[in-house]
Short mmCIF file of C-alpha atoms in Angstrom, two decimals:
data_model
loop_
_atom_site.label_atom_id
_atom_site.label_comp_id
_atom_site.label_asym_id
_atom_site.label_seq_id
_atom_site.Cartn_x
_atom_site.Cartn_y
_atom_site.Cartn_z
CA UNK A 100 -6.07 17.86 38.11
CA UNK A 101 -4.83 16.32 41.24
CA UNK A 102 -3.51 12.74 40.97
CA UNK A 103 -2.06 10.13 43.24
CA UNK A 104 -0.06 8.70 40.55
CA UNK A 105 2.40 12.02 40.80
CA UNK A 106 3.08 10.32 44.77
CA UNK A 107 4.64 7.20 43.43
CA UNK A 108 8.09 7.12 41.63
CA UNK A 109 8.13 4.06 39.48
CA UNK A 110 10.92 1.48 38.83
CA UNK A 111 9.54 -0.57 36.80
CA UNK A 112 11.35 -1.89 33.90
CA UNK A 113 9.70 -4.42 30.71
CA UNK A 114 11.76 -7.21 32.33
CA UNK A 115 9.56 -7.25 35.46
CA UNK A 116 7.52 -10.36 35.93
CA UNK A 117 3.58 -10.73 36.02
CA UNK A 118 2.18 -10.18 39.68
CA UNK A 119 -1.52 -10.97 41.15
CA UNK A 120 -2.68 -8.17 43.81
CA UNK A 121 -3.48 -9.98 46.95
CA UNK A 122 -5.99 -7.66 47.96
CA UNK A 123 -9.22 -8.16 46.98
CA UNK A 124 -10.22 -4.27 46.65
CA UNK A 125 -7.49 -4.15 43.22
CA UNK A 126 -8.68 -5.22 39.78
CA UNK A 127 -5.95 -7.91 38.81
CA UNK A 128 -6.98 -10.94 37.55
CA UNK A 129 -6.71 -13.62 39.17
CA UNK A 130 -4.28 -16.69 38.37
CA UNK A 131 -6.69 -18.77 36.87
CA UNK A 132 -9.19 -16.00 35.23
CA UNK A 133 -9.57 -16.08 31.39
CA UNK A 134 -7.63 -12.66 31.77
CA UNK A 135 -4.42 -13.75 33.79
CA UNK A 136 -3.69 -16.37 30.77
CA UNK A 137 -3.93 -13.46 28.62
CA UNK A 138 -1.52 -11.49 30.43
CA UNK A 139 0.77 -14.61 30.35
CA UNK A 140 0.44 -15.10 26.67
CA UNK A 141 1.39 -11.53 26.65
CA UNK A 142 4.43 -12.07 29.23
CA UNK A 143 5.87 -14.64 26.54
CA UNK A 144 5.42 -12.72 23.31
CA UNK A 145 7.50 -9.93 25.16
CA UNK A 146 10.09 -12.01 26.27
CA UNK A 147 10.78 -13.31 23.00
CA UNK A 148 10.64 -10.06 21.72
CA UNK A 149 13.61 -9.77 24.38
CA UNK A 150 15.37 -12.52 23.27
CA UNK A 151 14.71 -11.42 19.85
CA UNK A 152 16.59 -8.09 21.03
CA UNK A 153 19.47 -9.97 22.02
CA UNK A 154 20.33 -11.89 19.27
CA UNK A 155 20.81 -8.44 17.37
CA UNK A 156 24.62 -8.24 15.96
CA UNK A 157 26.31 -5.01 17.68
CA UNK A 158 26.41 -3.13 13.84
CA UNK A 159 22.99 -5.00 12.55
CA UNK A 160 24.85 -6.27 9.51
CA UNK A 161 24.07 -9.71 9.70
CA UNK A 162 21.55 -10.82 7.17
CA UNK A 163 18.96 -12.43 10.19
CA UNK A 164 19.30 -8.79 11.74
CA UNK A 165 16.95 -7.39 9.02
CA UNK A 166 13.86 -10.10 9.72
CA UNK A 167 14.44 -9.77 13.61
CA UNK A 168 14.34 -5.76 13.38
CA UNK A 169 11.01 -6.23 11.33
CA UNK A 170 9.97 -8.71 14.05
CA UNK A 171 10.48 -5.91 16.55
CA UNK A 172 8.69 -3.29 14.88
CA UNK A 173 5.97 -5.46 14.69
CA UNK A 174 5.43 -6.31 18.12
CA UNK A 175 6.34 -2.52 19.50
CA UNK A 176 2.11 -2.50 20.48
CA UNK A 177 2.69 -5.87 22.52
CA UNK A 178 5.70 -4.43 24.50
CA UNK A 179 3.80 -1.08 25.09
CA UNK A 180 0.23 -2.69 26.19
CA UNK A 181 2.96 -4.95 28.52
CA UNK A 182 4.33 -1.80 29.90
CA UNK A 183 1.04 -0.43 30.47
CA UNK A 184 0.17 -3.18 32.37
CA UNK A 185 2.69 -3.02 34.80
CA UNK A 186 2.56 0.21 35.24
CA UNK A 187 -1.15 0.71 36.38
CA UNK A 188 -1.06 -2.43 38.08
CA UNK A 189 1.47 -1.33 40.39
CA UNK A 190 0.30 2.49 40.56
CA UNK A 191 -3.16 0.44 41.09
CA UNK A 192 -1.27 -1.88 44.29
CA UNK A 193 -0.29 1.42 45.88
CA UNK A 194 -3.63 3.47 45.58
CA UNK A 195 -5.08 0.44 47.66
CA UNK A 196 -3.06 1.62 50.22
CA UNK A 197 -4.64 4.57 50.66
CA UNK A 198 -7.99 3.67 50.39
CA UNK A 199 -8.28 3.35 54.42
CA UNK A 200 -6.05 6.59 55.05
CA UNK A 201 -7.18 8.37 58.20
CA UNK A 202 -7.18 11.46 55.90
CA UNK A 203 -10.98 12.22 54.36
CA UNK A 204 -9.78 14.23 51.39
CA UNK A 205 -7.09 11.49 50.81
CA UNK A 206 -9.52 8.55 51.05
CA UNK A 207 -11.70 10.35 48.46
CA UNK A 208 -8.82 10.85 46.02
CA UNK A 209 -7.84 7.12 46.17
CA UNK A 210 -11.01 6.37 45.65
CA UNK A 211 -11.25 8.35 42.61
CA UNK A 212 -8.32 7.44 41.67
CA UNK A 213 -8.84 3.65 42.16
CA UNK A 214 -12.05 3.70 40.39
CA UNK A 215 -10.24 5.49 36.82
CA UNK A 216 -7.17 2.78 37.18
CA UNK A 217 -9.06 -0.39 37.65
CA UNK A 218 -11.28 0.87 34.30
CA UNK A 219 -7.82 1.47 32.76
CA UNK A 220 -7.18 -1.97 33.58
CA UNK A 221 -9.75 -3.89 32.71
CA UNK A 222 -9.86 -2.07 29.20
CA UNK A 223 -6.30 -2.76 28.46
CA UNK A 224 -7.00 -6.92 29.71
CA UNK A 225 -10.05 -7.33 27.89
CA UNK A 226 -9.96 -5.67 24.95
CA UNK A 227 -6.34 -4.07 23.73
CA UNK A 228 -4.31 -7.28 24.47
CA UNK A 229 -6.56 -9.41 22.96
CA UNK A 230 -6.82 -7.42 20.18
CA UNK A 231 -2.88 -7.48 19.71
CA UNK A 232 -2.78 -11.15 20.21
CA UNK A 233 -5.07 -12.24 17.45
CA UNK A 234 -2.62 -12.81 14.69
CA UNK A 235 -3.51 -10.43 11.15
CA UNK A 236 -4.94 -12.23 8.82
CA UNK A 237 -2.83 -13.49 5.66
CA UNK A 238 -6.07 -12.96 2.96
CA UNK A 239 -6.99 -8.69 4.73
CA UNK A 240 -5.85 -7.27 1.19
CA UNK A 241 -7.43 -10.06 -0.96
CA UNK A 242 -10.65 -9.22 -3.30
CA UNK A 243 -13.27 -11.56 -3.89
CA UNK A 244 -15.06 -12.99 -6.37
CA UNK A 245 -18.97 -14.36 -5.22
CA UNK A 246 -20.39 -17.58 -7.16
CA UNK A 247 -24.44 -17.35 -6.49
CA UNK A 248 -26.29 -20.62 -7.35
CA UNK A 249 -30.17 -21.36 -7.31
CA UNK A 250 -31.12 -24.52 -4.87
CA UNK A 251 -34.44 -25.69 -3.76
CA UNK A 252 -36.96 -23.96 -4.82
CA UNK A 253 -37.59 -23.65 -8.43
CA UNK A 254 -38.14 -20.13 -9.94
CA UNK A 255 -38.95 -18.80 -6.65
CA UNK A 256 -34.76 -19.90 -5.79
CA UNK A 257 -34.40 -17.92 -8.93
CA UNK A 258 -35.58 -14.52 -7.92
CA UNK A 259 -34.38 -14.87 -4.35
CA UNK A 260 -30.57 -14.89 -6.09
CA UNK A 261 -31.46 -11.83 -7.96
CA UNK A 262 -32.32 -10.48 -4.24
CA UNK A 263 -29.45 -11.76 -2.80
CA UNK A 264 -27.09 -10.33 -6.25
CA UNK A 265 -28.29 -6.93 -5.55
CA UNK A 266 -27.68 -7.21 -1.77
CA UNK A 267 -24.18 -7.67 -2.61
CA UNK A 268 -23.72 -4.88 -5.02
CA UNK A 269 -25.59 -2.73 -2.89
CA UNK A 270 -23.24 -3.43 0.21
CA UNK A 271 -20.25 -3.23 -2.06
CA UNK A 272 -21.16 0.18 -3.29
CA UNK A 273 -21.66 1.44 0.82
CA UNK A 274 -17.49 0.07 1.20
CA UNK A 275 -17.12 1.81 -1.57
CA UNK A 276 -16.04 -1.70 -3.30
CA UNK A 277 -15.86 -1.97 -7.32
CA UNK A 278 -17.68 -4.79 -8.77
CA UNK A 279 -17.95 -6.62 -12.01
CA UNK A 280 -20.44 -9.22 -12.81
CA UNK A 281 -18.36 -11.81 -14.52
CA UNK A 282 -21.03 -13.91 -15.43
CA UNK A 283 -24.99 -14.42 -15.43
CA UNK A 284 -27.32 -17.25 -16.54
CA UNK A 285 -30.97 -16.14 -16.48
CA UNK A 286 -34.04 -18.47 -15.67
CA UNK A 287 -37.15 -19.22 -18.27
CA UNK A 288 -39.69 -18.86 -15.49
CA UNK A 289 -37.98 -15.28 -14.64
CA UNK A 290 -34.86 -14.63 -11.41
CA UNK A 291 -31.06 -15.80 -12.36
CA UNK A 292 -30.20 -19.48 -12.41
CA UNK A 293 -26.31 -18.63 -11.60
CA UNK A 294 -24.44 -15.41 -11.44
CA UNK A 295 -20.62 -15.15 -10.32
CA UNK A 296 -18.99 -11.21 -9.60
CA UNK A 297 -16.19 -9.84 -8.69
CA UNK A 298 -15.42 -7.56 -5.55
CA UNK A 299 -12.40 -5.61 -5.73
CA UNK A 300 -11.20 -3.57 -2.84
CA UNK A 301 -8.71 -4.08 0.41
CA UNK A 302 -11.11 -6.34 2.70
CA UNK A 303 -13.41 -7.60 0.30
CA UNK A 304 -12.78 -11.60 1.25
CA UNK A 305 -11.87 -10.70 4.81
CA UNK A 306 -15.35 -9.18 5.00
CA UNK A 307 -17.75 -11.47 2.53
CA UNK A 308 -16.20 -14.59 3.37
CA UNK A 309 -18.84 -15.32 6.43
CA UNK A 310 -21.17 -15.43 3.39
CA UNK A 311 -20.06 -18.80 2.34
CA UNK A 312 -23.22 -21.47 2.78
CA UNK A 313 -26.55 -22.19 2.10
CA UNK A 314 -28.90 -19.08 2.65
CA UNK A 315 -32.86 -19.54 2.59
CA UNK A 316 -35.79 -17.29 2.14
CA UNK A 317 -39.03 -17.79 3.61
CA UNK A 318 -41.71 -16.19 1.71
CA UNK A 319 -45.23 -16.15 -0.25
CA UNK A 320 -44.53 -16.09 -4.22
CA UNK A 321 -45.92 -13.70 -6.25
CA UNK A 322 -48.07 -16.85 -8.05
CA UNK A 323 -48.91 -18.16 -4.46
CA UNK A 324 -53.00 -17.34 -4.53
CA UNK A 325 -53.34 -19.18 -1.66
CA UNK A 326 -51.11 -17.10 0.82
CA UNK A 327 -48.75 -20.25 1.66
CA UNK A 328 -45.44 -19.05 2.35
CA UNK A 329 -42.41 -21.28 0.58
CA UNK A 330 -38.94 -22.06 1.35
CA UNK A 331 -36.46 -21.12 -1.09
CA UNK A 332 -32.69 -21.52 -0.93
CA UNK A 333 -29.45 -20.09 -2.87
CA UNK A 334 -25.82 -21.35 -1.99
CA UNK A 335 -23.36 -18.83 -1.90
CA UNK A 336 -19.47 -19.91 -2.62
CA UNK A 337 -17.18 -16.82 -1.62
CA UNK A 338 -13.53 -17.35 -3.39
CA UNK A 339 -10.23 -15.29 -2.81
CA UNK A 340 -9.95 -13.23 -6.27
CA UNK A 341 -5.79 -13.92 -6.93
CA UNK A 342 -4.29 -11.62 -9.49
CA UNK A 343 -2.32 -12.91 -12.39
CA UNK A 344 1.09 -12.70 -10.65
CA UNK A 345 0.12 -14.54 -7.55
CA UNK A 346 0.04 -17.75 -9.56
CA UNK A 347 3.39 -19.45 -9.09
CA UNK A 348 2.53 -21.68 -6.20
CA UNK A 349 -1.12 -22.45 -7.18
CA UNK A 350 -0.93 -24.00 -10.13
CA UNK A 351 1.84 -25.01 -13.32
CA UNK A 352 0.87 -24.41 -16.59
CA UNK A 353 1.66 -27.94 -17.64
CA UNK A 354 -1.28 -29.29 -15.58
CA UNK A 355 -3.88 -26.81 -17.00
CA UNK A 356 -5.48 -28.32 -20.19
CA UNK A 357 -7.25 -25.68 -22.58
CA UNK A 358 -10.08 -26.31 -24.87
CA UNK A 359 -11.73 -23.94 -27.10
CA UNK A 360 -14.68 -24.39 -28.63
CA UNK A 361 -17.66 -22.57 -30.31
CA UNK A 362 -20.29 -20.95 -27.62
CA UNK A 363 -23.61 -21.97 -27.31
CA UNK A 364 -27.23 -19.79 -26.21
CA UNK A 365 -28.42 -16.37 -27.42
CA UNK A 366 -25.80 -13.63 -28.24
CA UNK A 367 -26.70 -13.08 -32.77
CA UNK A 368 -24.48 -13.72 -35.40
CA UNK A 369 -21.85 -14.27 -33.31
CA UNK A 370 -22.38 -17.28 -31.46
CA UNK A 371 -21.50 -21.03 -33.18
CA UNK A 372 -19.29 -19.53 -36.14
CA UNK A 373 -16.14 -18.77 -34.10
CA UNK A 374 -14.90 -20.95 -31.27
CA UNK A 375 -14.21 -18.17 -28.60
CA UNK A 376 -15.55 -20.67 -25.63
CA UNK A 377 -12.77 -21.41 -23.77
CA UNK A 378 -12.65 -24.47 -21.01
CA UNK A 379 -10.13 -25.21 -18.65
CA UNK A 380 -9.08 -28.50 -16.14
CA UNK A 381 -7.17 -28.28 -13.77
CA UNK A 382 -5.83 -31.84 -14.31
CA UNK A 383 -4.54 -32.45 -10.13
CA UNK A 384 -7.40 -31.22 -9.01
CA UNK A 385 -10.18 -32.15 -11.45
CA UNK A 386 -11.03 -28.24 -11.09
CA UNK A 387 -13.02 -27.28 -14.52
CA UNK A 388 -13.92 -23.77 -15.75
CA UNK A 389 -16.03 -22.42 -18.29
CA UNK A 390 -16.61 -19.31 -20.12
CA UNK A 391 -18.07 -17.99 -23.31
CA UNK A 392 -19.74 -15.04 -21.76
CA UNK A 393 -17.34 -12.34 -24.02
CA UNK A 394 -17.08 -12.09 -27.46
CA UNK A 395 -13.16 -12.77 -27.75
CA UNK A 396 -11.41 -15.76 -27.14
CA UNK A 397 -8.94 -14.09 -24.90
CA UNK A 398 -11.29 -12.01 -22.91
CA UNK A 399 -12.68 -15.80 -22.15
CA UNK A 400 -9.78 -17.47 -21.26
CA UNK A 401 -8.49 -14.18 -19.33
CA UNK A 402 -11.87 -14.63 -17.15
CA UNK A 403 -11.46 -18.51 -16.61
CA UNK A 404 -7.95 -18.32 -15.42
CA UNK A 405 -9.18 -15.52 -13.21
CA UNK A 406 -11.78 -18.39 -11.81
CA UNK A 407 -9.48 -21.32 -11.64
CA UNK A 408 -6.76 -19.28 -9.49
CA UNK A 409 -9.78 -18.41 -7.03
CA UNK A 410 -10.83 -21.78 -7.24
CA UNK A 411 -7.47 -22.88 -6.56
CA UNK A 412 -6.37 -20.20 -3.89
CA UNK A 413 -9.58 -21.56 -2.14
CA UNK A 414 -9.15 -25.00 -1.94
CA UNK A 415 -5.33 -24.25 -0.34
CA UNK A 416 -7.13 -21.77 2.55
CA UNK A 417 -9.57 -24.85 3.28
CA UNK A 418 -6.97 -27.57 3.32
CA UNK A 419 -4.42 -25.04 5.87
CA UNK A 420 -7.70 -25.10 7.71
CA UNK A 421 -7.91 -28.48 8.03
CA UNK A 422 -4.23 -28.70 8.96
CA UNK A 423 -5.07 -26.32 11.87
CA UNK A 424 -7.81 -28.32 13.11
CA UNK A 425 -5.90 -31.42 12.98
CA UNK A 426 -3.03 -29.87 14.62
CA UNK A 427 -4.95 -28.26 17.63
CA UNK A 428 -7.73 -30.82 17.59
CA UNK A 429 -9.97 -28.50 18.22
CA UNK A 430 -12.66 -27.59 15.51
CA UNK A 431 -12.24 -23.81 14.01
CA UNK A 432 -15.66 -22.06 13.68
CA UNK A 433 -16.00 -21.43 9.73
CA UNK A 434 -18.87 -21.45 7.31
CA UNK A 435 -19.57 -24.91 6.15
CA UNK A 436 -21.07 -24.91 2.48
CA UNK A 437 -23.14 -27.71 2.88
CA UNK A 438 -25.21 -26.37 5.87
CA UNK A 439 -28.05 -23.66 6.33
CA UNK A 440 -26.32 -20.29 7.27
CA UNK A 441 -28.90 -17.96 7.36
CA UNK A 442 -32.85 -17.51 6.91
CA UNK A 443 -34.46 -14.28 5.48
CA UNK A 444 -38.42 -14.39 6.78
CA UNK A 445 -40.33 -11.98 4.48
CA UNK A 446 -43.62 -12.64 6.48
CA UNK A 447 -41.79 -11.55 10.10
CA UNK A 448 -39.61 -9.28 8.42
CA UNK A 449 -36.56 -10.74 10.08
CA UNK A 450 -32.80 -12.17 9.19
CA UNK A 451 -31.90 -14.85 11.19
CA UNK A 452 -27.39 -15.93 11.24
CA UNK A 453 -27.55 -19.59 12.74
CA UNK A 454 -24.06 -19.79 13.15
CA UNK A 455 -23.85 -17.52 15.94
CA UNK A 456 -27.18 -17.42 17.16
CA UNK A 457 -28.07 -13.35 15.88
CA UNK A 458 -31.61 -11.96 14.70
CA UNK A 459 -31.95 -8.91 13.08
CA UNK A 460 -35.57 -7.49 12.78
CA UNK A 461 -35.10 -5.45 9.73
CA UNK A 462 -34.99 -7.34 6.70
CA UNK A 463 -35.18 -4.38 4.47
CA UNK A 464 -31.87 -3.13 5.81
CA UNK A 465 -30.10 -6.28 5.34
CA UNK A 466 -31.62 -6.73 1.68
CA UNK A 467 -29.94 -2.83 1.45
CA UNK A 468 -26.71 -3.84 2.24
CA UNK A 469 -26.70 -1.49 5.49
CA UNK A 470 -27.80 -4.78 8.28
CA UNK A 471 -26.14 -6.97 6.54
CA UNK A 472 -22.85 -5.25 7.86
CA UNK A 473 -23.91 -6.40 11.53
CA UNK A 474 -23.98 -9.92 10.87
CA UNK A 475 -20.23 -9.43 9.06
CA UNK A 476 -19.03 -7.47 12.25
CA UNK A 477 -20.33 -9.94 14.55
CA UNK A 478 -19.13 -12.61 12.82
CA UNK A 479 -16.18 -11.79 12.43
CA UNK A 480 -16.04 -10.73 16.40
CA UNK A 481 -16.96 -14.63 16.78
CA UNK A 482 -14.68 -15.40 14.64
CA UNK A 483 -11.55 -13.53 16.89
CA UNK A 484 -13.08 -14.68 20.19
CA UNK A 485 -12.84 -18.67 18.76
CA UNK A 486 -8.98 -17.76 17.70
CA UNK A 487 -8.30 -16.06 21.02
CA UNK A 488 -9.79 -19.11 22.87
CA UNK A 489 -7.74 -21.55 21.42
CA UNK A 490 -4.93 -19.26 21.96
CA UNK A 491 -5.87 -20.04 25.31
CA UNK A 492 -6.60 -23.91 25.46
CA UNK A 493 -2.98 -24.18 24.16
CA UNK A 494 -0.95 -21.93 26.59
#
């Protein structure tokens, strides 16, 4: 196919500096658009990738050379979206010319051609670079572990957490996560007082973390004769699940104090003749951890260390939080335990995220795990757009 661009021979190297088109008929942002302080956060991340680049030693034996190669190789996609840039930004400067050729069949080409570069452009600005900017995420290859807990509500509270439970497993099973319930205390009046699992798999906590809050179910009990509908609610505590070698910096063993002792409820012969409870405290923290749940002492304390380090690994993300907040004095958009996330309305069949604003009429596929995988993709594209934004507030 014919192209315009094969009429321009390019000289443009990485070093070149960001230019505006003057001309109103080209694409380029303009200075002060959202878009031009993207392209200038971009112009700095490539010139430190220059300097970076510079301060190589001539045989790359120097001990720093080996974290600034890995620095390079991790920002090759920033220097190649920046060459992109340039590129179709001046090939896009050059069609404009030709948009008022005397030529017909050369107008029409330019215009052709004008029309595939400026949605070349505008791709690349609003959706590649950003992309690149956001920085990965240090907890992507964590698993989770999920600690459900009945609120308001009474047995009604109870059975909405045994809705919410199988939600979970049910989404887990679609990402192909593995799951473990780790522990589960049932009500009298019927549903599950408390229930804490485990999701393993790469993505897990990147993915269920939005589900960290209060959520509440509108609906008419099965013992409601009058029709009333009731409000229910469940508070769900998502923790980073930290394997047993990730425990150096979270915690010394000299501040954990261990109790055993004998466990207590249903379970036969077993229960109150050997002590295979096991407790921990967290003595810095005043973190405490319980578990009697399997038959053997070990398997107990095994499971409660497992809790404490997710516990612990938890409170650090919070607190760096915090520090970020501080630091930029600008509030970071994250799920606040204490307040009402989301509503399921059984009567209207709908899910309603009041974080970001999103209803979903189809409460059956969220209670199937399949909706409930919108609300974590637009939550988490909230979630990039508030990163990119202060990005921008601070360039």
């Amino acid at each position: 196919m014919f192209s315009l661009s094969r009429y321009f021979r390019l000289q443009v190297g990485s070093s070149s500096r960001i230019r505006f088109a003057s001309t109103s008929r080209a694409s380029a942002p303009t200075p002060d658009s959202k878009n031009a302080r993207i392209m200038r956060i971009l112009e700095k991340r490539v010139e430190d990738r220059k300097r970076l680049t510079a301060e190589l030693s001539e045989d790359l034996s120097t001990p720093g050379d080996i974290t600034r190669l890995k620095q390079l190789k991790e920002t090759e996609p920033l220097q190649a979206a920046w060459d992109q840039w340039i590129n179709t930004q001046q090939l896009l400067e050059e069609t404009n010319a030709l948009l008022d050729d005397p030529d017909e069949t050369m107008r029409t080409l330019a215009v052709e051609e004008h029309r595939t570069l400026s949605t070349d452009l505008t791709s690349l600005v609003e959706t590649t670079v950003p992309s690149l900017l956001i920085p990965p995420s240090s907890t992507s290859q964590l698993s989770t572990m999920l600690e459900l807990k009945s609120g308001v509500g009474g047995s009604e509270s109870g059975l909405f957490l045994s809705d919410l439970l199988r939600m979970y497993l049910r989404l887990a099973n679609v990402r192909r996560w593995q799951t473990m319930i780790v522990s589960q205390n049932e009500n009298d009046g019927g549903g599950i007082k408390d229930a804490t699992i485990e999701v393993k798999g790469e993505g897990a906590f990147e993915a269920l973390r939005w589900e960290s809050g209060v959520h509440r179910v509108q609906r008419v009990p099965a013992t409601e004769s009058s029709g009333r509908v009731h409000t229910s609610t469940v508070a769900v505590i998502v923790l980073p699940l930290v394997e047993e070698t990730d425990t150096t910096e979270l915690f010394s063993m000299d501040d954990v104090k261990v109790e055993v002792m004998r466990a207590r409820g249903a379970g036969g012969q077993h229960v109150n003749k050997t002590e295979s409870a096991v407790r921990l405290t967290h003595i810095p923290s005043g973190i405490t951890v319980s578990m009697q749940d399997e038959r053997s002492q070990h398997q107990n304390r095994r499971r409660a260390f497992t809790v404490l380090r997710s516990r612990l690994m938890d409170q650090k993300l919070q607190r760096d939080i915090a520090e970020r907040r501080a630091t930029r004095q600008n509030l970071v958009r994250t799920a606040d335990r204490s307040e009402k996330i989301r509503t399921y309305n059984y009567p209207q069949e709908r899910v309603t995220d009041h974080r970001i604003g999103l209803t979903l009429k189809n409460l059956s596929s969220v209670l199937e795990g399949d909706g409930l995988q919108d609300f974590i993709h637009e939550l988490q594209r909230d979630h990039d757009e508030s990163v990119l934004e202060d990005m921008l507030s601070a360039a």
